[in-house]
GROMACS .gro file of C-alpha atoms in nm:
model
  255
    1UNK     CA    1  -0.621  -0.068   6.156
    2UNK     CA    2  -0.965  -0.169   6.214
    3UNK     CA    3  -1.018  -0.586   6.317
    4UNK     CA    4  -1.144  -0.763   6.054
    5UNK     CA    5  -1.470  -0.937   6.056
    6UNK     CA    6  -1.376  -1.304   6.047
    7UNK     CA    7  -1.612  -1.558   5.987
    8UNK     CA    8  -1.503  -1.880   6.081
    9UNK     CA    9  -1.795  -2.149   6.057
   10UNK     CA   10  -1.555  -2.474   5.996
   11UNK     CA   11  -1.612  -2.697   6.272
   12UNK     CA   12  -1.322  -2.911   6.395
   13UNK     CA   13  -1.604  -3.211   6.355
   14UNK     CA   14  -1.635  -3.171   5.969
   15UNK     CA   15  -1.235  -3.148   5.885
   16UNK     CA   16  -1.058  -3.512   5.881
   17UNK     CA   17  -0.776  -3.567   6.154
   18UNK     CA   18  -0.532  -3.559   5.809
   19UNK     CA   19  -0.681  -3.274   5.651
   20UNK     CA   20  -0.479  -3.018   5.433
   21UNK     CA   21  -0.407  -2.650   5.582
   22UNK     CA   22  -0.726  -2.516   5.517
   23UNK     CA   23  -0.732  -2.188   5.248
   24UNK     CA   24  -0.707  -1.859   5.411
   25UNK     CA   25  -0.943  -1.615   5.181
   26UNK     CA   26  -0.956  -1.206   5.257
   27UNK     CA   27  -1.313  -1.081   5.086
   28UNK     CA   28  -1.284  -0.725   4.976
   29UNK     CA   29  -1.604  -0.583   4.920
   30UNK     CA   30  -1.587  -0.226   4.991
   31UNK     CA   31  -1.693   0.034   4.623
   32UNK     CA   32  -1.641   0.364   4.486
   33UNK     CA   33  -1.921   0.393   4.270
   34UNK     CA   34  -2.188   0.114   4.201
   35UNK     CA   35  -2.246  -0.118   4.528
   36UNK     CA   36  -2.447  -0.431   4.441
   37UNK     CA   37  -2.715  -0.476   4.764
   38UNK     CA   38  -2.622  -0.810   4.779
   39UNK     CA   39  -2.286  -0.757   4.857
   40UNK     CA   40  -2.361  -0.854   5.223
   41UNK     CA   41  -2.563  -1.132   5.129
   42UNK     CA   42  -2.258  -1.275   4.881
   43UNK     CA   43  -2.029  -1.220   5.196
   44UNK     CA   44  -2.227  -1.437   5.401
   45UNK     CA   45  -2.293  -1.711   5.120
   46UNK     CA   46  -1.884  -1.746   5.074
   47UNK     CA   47  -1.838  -1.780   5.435
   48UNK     CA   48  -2.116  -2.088   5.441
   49UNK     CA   49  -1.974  -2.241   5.094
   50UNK     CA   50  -1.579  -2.215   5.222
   51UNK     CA   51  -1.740  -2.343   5.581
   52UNK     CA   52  -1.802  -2.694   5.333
   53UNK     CA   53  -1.511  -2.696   5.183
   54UNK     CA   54  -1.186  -2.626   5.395
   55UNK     CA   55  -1.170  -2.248   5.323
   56UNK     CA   56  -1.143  -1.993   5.578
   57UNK     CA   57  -1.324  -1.654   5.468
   58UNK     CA   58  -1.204  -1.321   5.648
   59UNK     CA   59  -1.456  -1.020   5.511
   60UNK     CA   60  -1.320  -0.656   5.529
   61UNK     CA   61  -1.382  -0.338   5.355
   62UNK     CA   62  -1.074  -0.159   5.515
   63UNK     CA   63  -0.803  -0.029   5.249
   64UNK     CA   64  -0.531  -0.116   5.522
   65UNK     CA   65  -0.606  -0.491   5.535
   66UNK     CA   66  -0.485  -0.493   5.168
   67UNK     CA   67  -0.124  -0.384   5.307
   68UNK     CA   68   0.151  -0.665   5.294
   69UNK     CA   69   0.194  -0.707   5.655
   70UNK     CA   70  -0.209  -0.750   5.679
   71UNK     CA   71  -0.152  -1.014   5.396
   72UNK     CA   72   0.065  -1.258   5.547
   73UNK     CA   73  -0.121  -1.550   5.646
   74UNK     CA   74  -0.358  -1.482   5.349
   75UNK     CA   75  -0.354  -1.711   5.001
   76UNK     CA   76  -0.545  -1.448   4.810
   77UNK     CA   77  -0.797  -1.172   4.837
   78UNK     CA   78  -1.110  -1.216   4.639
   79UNK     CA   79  -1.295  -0.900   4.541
   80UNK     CA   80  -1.655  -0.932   4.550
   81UNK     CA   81  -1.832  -0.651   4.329
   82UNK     CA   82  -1.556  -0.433   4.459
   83UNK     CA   83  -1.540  -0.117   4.208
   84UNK     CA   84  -1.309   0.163   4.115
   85UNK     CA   85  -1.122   0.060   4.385
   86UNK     CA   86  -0.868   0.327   4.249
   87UNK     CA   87  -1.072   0.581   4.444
   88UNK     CA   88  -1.095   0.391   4.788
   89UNK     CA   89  -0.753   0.235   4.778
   90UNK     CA   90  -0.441   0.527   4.910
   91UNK     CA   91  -0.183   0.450   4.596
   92UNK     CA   92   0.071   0.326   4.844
   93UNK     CA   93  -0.151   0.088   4.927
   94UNK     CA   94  -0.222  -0.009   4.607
   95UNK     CA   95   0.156  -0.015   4.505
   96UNK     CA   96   0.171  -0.259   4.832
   97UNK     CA   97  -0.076  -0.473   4.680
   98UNK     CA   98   0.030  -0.473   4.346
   99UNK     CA   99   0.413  -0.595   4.490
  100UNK     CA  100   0.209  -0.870   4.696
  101UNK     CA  101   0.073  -1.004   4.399
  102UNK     CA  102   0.386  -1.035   4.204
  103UNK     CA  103   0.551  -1.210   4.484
  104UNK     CA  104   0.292  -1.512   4.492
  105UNK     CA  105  -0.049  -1.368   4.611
  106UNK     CA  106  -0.411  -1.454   4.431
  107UNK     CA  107  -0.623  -1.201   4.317
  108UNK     CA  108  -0.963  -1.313   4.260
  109UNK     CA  109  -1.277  -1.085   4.100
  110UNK     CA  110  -1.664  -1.201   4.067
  111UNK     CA  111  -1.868  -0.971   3.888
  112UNK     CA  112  -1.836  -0.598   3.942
  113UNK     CA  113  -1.490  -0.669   4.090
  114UNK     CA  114  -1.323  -0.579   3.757
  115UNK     CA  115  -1.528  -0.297   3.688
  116UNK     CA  116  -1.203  -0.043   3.779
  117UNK     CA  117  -1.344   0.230   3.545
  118UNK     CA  118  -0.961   0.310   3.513
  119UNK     CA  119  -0.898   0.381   3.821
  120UNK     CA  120  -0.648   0.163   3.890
  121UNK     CA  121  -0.449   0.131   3.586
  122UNK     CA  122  -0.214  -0.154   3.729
  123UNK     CA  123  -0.480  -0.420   3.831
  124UNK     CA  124  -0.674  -0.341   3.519
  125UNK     CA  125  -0.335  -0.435   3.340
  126UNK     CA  126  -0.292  -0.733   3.548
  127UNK     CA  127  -0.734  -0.862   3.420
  128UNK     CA  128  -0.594  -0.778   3.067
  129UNK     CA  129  -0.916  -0.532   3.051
  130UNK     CA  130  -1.197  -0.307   3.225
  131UNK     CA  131  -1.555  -0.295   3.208
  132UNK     CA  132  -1.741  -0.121   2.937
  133UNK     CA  133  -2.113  -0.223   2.955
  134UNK     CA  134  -2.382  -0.528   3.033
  135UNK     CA  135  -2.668  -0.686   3.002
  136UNK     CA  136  -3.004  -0.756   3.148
  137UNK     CA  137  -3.092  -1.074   3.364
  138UNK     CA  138  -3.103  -1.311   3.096
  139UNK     CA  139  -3.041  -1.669   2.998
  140UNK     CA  140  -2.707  -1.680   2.788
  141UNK     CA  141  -2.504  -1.970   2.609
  142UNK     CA  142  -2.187  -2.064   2.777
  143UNK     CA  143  -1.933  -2.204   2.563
  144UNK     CA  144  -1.667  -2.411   2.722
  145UNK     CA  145  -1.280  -2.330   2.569
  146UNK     CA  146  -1.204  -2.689   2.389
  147UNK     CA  147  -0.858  -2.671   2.631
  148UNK     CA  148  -1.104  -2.610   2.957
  149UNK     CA  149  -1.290  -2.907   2.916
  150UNK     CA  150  -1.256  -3.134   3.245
  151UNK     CA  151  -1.063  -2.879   3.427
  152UNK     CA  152  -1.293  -2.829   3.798
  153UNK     CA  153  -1.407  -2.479   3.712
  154UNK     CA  154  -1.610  -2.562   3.467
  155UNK     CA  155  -1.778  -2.825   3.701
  156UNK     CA  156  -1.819  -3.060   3.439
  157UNK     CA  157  -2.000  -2.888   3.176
  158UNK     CA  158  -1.876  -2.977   2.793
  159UNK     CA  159  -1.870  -2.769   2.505
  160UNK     CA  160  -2.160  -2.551   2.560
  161UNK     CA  161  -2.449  -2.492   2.830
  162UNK     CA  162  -2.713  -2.227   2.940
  163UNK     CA  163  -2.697  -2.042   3.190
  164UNK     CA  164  -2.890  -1.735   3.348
  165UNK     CA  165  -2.741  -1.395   3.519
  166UNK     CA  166  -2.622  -1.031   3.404
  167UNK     CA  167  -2.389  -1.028   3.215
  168UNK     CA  168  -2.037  -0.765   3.116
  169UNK     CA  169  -1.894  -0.650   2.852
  170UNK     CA  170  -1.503  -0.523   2.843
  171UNK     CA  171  -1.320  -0.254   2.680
  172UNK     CA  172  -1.097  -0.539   2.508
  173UNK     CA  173  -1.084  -0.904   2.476
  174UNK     CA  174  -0.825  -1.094   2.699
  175UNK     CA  175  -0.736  -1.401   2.460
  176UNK     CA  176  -0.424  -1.392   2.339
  177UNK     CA  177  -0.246  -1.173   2.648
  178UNK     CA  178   0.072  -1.321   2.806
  179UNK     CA  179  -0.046  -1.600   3.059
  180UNK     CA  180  -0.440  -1.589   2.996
  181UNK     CA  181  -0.606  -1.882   2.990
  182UNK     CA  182  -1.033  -1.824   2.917
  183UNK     CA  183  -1.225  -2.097   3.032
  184UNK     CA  184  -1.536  -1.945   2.896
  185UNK     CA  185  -1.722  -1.739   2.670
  186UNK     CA  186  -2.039  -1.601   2.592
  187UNK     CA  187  -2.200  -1.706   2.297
  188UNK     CA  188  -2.360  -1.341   2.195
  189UNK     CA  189  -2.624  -1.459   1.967
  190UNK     CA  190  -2.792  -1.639   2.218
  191UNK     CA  191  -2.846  -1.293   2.430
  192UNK     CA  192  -2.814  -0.931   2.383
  193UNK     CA  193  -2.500  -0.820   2.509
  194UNK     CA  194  -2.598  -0.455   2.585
  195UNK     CA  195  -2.864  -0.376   2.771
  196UNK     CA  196  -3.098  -0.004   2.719
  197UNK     CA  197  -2.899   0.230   2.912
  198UNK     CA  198  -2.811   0.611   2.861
  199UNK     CA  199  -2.414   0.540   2.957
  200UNK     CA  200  -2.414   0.244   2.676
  201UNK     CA  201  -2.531   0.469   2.377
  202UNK     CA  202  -2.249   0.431   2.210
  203UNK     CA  203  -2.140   0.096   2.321
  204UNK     CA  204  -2.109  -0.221   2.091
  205UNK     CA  205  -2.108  -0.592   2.171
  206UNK     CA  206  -1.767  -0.791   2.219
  207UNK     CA  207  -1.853  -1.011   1.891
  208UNK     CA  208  -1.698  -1.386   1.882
  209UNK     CA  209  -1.468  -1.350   2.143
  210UNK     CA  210  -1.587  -1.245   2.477
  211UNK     CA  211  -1.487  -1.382   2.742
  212UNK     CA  212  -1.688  -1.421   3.081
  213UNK     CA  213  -1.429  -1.640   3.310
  214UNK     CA  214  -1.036  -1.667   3.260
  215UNK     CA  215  -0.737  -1.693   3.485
  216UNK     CA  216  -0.388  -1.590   3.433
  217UNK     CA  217  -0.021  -1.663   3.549
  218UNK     CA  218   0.149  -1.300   3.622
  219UNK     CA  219   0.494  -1.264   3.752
  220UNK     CA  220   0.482  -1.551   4.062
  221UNK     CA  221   0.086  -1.436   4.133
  222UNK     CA  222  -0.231  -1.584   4.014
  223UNK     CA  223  -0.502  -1.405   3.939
  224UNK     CA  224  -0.876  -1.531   3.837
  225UNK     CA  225  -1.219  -1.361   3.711
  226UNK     CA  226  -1.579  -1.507   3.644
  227UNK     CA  227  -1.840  -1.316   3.524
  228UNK     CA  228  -2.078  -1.460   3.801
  229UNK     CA  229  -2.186  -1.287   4.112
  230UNK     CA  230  -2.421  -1.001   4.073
  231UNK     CA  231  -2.649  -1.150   4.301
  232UNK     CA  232  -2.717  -1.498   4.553
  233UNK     CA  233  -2.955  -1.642   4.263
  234UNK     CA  234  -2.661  -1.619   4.028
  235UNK     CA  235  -2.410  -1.829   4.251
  236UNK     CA  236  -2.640  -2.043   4.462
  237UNK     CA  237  -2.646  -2.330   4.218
  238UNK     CA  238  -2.453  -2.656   4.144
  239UNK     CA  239  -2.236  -2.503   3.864
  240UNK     CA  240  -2.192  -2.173   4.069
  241UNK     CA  241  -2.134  -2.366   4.418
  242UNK     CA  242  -1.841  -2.574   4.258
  243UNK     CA  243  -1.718  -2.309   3.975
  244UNK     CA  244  -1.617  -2.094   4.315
  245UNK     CA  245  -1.494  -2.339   4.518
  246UNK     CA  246  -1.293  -2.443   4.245
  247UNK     CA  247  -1.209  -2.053   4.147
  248UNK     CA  248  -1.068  -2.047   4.515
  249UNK     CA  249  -0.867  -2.372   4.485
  250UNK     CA  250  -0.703  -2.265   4.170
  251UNK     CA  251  -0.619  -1.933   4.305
  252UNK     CA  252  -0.498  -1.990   4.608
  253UNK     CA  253  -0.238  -2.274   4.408
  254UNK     CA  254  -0.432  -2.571   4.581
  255UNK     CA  255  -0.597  -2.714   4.262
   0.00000   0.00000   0.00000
């Protein structure tokens, strides 16, 4: 098994003598078929935000550090802009993983992490959908789920808010599945949905309900998607800054 490439940057100096166990996070980022170029640049940026926040980020894109023995020691595996992973990831493996999961572990996706293209029919079950299309780099209204309101992932924001990035569509809304909780939605009228693209001919918007950050209880595992992450300028903000660290928390049961 290759060594993962660990980035520790918490210095002894910033953590109180009475500090909690800090969060141990494995960052998948290895793809199948689109790779965002800023996956190495995301990498780096969740290393420095965890750095500020008690949250130890590991960085691999080696299928065998998703085994359960690689695992232990590990609160959840975040998947930055990781896709079809069903052509990367060996099935046992992926069986491995999915067992993990159910036995406690935290799956987080940003972005292109849930774009799965059906390739991996059990973690697309566990999202509650797949990726069908998205948009261009545009300013879109965020509209905060009445019952979200306070919670830290939505770093204070009420009701509704702006906010600028690319954002996806899915094959099937989420609200209403076992365990789902959405935090937010997209208010569609305030952007087009689907961008000019030969592969989204035939594609049509979500309508009133889509979705763009929820989190679910699944068995004993957690598992949490936002819609943010395509790219540094996307994150690197004081909503994205605290909607991740927040994500992590939440995730990794230490909200």
């Amino acid at each position: 098994m290759k060594r993962l490439l660990t980035i520790l940057l918490v210095s002894c100096f910033a953590l109180p003598a009475a500090s909690a166990k800090p969060i141990e996070v494995l960052v998948y980022s290895a793809t199948a078929w689109y790779r965002h170029p800023e996956i190495p640049r995301i990498n780096g940026f969740l290393a420095r935000l965890g750095a500020q926040h008690e949250i130890n980020i590991s960085v691999t894109e080696d299928p065998e550090d998703l085994k359960t023995e690689s695992l232990k020691g590990y609160d959840l595996v975040l998947f930055n802009n990781a896709t079809n992973l069903g052509e990367s990831v060996p099935e046992d493996i992926q069986k491995e993983f999915i067992e993990w999961f159910k036995k406690g572990g935290g799956i987080m996706m940003m972005h292109a992490g849930i774009v799965q293209n059906g390739t991996w029919p059990e973690l697309i079950e566990i999202a509650g959908c797949d990726f069908d299309a998205d948009s261009e780099y545009v300013e879109a209204r965020f509209v905060v789920d009445p019952k979200a309101e306070g919670d830290p992932i939505v770093a204070g924001k009420k009701k509704e808010f702006t906010y600028t990035a690319d954002w996806l569509s899915f094959n099937r809304p989420v609200t209403g599945l076992p365990g789902v909780e959405v935090l937010l939605r997209l208010d569609e009228k305030s952007f087009d949905p689907v961008r000019e693209h030969p592969l989204y001919r035939d594609k049509k918007p979500m309508g009133d309900d889509h979705p763009i950050c929820w989190r679910r209880k699944l068995a004993k595992g957690r598992y949490f998607f936002t819609g943010l992450g395509h790219d540094i300028r996307s994150i690197d903000t004081n909503f994205g800054r605290a909607h991740f660290v927040a994500g992590m928390k939440w995730t990794a049961g230490r909200e």
